[in-house]
Coordinates of C-alpha atoms and ligand atoms in Angstrom, one line a residue:
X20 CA 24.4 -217.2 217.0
X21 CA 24.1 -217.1 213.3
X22 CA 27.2 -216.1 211.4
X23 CA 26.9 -214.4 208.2
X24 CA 29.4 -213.0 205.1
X25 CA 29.4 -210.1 203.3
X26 CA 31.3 -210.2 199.5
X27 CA 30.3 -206.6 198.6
X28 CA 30.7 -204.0 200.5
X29 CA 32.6 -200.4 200.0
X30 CA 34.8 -199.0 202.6
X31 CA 33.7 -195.1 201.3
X32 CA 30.3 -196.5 202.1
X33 CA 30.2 -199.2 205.0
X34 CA 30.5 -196.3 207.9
X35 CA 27.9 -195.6 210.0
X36 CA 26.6 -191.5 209.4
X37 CA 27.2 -191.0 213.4
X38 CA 30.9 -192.3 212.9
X39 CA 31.1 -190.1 209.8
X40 CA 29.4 -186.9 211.5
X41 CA 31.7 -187.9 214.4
X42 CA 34.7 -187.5 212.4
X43 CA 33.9 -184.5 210.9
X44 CA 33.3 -182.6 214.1
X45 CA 37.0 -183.8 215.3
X46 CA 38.2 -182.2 211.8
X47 CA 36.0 -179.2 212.4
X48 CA 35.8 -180.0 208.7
X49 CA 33.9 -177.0 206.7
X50 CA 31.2 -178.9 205.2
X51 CA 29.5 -178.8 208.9
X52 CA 28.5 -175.3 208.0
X53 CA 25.6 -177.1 206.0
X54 CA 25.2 -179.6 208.9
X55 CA 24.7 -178.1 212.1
X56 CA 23.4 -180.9 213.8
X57 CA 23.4 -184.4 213.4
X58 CA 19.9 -185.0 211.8
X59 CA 20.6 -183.0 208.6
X60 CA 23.6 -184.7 208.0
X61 CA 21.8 -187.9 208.7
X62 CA 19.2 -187.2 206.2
X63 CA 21.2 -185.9 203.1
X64 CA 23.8 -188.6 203.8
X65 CA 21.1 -191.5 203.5
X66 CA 18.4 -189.8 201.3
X67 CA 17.4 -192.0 198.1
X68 CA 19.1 -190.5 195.1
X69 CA 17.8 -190.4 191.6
X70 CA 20.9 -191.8 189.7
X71 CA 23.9 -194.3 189.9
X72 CA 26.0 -191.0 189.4
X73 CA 24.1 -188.6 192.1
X74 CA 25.1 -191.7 194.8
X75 CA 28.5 -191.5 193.2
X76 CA 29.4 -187.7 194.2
X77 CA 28.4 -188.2 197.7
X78 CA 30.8 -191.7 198.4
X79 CA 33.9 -189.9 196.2
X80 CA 33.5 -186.9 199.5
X81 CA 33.6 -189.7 202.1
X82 CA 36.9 -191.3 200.2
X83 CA 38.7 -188.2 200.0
X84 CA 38.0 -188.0 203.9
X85 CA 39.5 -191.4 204.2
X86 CA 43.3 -190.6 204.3
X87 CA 46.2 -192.6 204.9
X88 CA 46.7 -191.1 208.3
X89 CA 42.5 -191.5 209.5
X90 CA 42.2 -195.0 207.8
X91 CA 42.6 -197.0 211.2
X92 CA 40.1 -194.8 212.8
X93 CA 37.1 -195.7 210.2
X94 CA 39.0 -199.5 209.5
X95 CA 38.6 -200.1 213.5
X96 CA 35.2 -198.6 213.8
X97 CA 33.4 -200.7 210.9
X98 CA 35.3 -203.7 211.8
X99 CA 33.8 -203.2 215.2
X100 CA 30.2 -202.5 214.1
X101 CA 30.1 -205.6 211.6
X102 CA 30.7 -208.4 214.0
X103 CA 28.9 -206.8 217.0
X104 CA 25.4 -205.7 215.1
X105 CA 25.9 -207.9 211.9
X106 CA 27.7 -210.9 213.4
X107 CA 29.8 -210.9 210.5
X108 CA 32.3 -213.7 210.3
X109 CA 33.3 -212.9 207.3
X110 CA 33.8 -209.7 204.9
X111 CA 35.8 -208.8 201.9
X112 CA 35.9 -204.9 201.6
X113 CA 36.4 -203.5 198.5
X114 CA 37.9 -199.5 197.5
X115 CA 39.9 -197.9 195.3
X116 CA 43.7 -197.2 196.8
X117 CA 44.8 -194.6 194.4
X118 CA 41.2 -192.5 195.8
X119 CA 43.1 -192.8 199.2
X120 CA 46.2 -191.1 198.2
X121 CA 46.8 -187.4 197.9
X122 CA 44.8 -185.7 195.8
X123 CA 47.7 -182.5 195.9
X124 CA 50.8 -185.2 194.7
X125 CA 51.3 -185.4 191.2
X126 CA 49.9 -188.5 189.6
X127 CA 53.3 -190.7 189.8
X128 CA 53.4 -189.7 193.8
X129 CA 50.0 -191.2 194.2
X130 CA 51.3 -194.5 192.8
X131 CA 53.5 -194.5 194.7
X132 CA 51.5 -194.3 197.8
X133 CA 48.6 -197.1 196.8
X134 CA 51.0 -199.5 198.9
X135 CA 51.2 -198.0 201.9
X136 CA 46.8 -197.8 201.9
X137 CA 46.5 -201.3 201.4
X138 CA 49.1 -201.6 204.3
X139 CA 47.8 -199.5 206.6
X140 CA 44.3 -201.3 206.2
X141 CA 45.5 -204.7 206.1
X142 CA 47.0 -203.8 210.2
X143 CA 43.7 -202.1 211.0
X144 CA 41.1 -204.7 209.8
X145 CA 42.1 -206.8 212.5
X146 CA 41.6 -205.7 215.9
X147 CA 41.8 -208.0 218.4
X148 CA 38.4 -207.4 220.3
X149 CA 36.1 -207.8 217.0
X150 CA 37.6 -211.5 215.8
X151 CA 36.0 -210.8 212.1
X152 CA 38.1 -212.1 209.0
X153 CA 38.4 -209.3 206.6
X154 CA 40.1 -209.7 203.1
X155 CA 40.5 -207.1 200.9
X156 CA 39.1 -206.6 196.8
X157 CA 41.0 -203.8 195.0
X158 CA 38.9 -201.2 193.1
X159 CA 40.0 -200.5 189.2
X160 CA 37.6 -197.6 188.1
X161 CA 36.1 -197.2 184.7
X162 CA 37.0 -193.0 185.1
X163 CA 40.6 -193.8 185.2
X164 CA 43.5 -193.8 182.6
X165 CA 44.8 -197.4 181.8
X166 CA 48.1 -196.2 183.7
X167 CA 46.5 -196.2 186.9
X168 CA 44.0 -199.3 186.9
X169 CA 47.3 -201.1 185.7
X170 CA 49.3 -199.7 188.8
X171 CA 46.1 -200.9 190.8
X172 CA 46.2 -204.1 189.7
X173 CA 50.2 -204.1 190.1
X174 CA 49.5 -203.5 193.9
X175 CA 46.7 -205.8 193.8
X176 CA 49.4 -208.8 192.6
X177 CA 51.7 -207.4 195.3
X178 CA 49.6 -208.0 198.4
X179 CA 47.9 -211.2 197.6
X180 CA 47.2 -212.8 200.5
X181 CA 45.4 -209.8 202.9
X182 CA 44.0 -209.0 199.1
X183 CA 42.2 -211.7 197.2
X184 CA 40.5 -209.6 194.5
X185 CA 40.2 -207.1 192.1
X186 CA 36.9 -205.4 191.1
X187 CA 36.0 -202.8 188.5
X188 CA 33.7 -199.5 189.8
X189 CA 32.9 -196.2 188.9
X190 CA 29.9 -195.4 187.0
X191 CA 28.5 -197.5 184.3
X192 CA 30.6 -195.5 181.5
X193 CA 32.2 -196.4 177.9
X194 CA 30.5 -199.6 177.8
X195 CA 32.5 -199.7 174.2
X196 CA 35.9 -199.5 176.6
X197 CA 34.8 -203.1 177.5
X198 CA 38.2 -205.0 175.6
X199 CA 40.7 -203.2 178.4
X200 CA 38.2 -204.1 181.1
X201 CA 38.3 -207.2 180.1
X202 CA 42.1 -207.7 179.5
X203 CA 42.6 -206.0 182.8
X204 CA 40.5 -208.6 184.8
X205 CA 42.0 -211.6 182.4
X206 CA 45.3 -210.6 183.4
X207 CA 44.6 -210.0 187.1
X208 CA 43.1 -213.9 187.3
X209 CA 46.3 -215.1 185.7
X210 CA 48.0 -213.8 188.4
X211 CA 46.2 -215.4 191.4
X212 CA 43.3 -212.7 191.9
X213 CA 39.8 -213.3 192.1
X214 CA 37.5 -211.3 190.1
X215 CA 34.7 -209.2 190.2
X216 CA 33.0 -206.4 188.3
X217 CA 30.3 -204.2 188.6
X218 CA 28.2 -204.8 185.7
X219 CA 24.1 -204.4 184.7
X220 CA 23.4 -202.7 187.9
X221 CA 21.4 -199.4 186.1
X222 CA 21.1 -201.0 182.9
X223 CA 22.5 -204.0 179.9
X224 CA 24.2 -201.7 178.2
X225 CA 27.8 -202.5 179.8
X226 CA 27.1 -206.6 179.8
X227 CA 28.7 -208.2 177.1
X228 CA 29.6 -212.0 177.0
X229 CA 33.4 -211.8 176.9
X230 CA 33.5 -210.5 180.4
X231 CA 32.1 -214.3 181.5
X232 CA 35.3 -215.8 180.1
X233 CA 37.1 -213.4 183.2
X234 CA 34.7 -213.4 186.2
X235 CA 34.4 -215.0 189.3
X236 CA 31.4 -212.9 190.4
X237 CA 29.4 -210.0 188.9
X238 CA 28.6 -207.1 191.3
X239 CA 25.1 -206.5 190.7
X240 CA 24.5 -208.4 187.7
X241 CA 20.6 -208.1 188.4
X242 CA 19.5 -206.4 184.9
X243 CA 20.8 -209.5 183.5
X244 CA 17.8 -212.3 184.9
X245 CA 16.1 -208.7 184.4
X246 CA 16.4 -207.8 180.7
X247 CA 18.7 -210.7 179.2
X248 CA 18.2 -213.6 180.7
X249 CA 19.5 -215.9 177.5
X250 CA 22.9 -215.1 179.0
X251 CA 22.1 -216.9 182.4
X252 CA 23.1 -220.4 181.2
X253 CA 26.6 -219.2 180.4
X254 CA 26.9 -217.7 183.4
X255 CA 25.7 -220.8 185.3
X256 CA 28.1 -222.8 183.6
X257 CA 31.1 -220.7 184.3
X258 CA 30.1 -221.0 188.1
X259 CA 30.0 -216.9 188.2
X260 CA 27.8 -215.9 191.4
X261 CA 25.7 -212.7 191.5
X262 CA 26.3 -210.6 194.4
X263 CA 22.9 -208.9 195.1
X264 CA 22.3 -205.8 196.9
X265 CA 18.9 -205.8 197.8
X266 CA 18.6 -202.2 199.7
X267 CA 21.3 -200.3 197.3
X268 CA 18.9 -200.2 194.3
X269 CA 16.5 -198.3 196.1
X270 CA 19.4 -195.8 197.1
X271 CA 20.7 -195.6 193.5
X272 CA 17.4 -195.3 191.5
X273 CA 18.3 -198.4 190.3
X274 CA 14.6 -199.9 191.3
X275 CA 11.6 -198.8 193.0
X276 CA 10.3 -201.7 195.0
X277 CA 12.2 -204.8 196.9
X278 CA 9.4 -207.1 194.8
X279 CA 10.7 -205.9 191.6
X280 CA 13.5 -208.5 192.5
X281 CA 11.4 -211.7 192.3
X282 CA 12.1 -211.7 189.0
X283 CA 15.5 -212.0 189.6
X284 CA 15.7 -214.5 192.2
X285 CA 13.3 -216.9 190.4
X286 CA 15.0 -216.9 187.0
X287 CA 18.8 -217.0 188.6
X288 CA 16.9 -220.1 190.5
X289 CA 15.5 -221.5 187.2
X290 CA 18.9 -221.3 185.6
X291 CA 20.9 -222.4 188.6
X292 CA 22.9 -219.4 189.1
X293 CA 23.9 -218.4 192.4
X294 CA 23.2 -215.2 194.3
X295 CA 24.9 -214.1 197.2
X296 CA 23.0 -211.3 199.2
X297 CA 25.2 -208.6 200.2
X298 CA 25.3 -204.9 201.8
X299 CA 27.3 -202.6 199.2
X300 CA 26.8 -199.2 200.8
X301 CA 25.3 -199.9 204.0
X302 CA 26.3 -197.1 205.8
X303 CA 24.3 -194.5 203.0
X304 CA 20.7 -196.4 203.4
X305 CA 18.2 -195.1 206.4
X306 CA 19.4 -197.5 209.7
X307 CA 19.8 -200.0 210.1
X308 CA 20.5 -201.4 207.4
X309 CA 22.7 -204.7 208.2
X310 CA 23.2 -207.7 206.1
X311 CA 20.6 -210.0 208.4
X312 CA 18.2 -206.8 207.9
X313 CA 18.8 -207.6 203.8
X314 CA 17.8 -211.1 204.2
X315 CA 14.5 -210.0 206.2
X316 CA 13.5 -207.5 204.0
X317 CA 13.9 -210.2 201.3
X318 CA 11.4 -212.5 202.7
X319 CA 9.6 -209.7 204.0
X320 CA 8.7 -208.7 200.6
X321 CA 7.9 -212.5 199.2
X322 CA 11.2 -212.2 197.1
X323 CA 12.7 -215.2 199.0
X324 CA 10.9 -218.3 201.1
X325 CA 12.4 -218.4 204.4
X326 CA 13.3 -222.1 203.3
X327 CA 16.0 -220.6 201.1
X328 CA 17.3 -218.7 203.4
X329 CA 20.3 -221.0 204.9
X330 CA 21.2 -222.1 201.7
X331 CA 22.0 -218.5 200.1
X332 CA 23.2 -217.5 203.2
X333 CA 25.9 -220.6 202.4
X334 CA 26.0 -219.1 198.8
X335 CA 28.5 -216.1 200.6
X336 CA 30.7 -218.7 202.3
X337 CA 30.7 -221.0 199.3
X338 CA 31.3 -217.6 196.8
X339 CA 34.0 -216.2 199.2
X340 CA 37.5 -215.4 197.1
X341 CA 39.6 -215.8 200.8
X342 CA 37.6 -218.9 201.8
X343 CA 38.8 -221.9 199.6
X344 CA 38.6 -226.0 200.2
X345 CA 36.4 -224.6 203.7
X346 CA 39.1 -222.9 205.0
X347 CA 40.6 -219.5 205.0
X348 CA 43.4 -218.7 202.9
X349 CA 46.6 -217.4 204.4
X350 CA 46.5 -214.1 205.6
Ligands
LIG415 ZN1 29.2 -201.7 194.7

């Protein structure tokens, strides 16, 4: 049995719809008045959208679902479908605590609660039945004051060990806000964290070189090879790995096709930087999507030789933040 890792992938968006639809029937939760029956909910939850931001609204209703008090229920469940259908060995999961918290406490309160998430999902990612190592990348947002990406990062710092990274999400907004990204992620690697950013998915208008100096891996990345592909040899020689998304771009807008991503295979190849395939969202694309479907429908679509298949299925172990020297780090 093969066994694969996943670098990039959202807990608001790694559940399965059923598991979702599931939950929301338990909760008798209002928003089934549009959803009668399962189909419906199926189909809005996984339709393609037209923008970045249109995706957005729909993942920032499934964290608000994810409270403290149901995080083992979805942690369990996804751990359980990732090594059974994906044979995961390996996943880092990556959210956004302070989205976790609630939304009725005054902003201080929710600080104050970021801890106890990244607790309560460092006990649930391990379930005994489903032997799946899970480490954990903590979400700063580009829609939130300084205040609370610091506090993030602050928590971050604090649970190194189940945690082993930081990433920055949200939309692609105030590219010019790029110093304090940057300073944020410097600081956040001279404390022992890994980073990672989500950068030149929709477009290059968020890249700019100072971020290489702070990376370990760009989320996306792809508009890079894409549109400025000058950059690539700096990013080769800082040893920064893409993390690709093959299916996600369709579900974002981002691309039409799967072959629109030769491009970027062949010139990340050209300039020896590495990619590392990865699932992002994979509970919101049409099923199943799993990360062994992502490296099918990669050579399924001539973006990939099935030669180089083993080598950037490697790429995830070699790129992993909690797998060092070929061994995991202490969890
Ligand atoms: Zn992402």
């Amino acid at each position: 049995m093969a066994l694969y890792a996943d670098l990039h992938r959202h807990l608001g968006g790694a559940l399965h719809p059923r598991i979702i639809y599931k939950f929301l029937q338990r909760q008798d939760h209002p928003i089934l008045h549009y959803f009668p029956d399962y189909d419906g909910f199926y189909n809005w939850f996984t339709r393609p959208c037209r923008t970045l931001e249109e995706f957005v609204k729909i993942h920032s209703l499934v964290e608000e679902l994810q409270s403290v008090e149901h995080l083992p229920y979805f942690c369990v469940r996804l751990c359980r479908g990732a090594y059974t259908f994906e044979n995961l060995q390996y996943m880092e999961l990556r959210y956004n605590p302070y989205f976790r918290t609630n939304p009725k406490q005054p902003q201080d309160k929710r600080i104050g609660e970021m801890n106890g998430v990244v607790e309560v999902i460092t006990t649930n990612v391990r379930p005994a039945e489903y032997p799946i190592v899970v480490k954990q990348i903590l979400c700063l947002d580009r829609r939130l004051p300084r205040e609370i990406n610091e506090a993030i990062l602050k928590v971050a710092e604090d649970n190194l060990g189940p945690v082993v990274g930081v990433d920055l999400a949200g939309p692609e907004i105030n590219p010019e806000n790029f110093e304090e990204w940057v300073e944020l992620l410097g600081k956040a690697r001279a404390r022992g964290l890994k980073t990672t950013c989500h950068l030149a998915e929709t477009g290059i208008e968020n890249v700019y070189p100072e971020y290489f100096n702070v990376l370990d891996r760009i989320g996306h990345g792809i508009h890079i090879p894409l549109v400025k592909p000058e950059y690539l040899k700096q990013i080769a020689k800082k040893q920064i790995t893409l993390e690709v998304c093959p299916t996600s771009y369709r579900q974002t807008g981002v691309l039409k096709d799967f072959q629109e991503l030769r491009l970027v295979f062949q010139r990340c190849k050209q300039a020896g930087v590495a990619i590392a395939v990865c699932t992002d969202n994979p509970g919101r694309n049409p099923s199943p999507c799993t990360l062994p479907g992502e490296y099918e429908r990669l050579i399924d679509h001539d973006v990939i030789d099935f030669k180089e298949l083993k080598q950037i299925q490697n790429e995830s172990f070699r790129s992993a933040f909690g797998f060092v020297g070929g061994a995991w780090t202490a969890i």
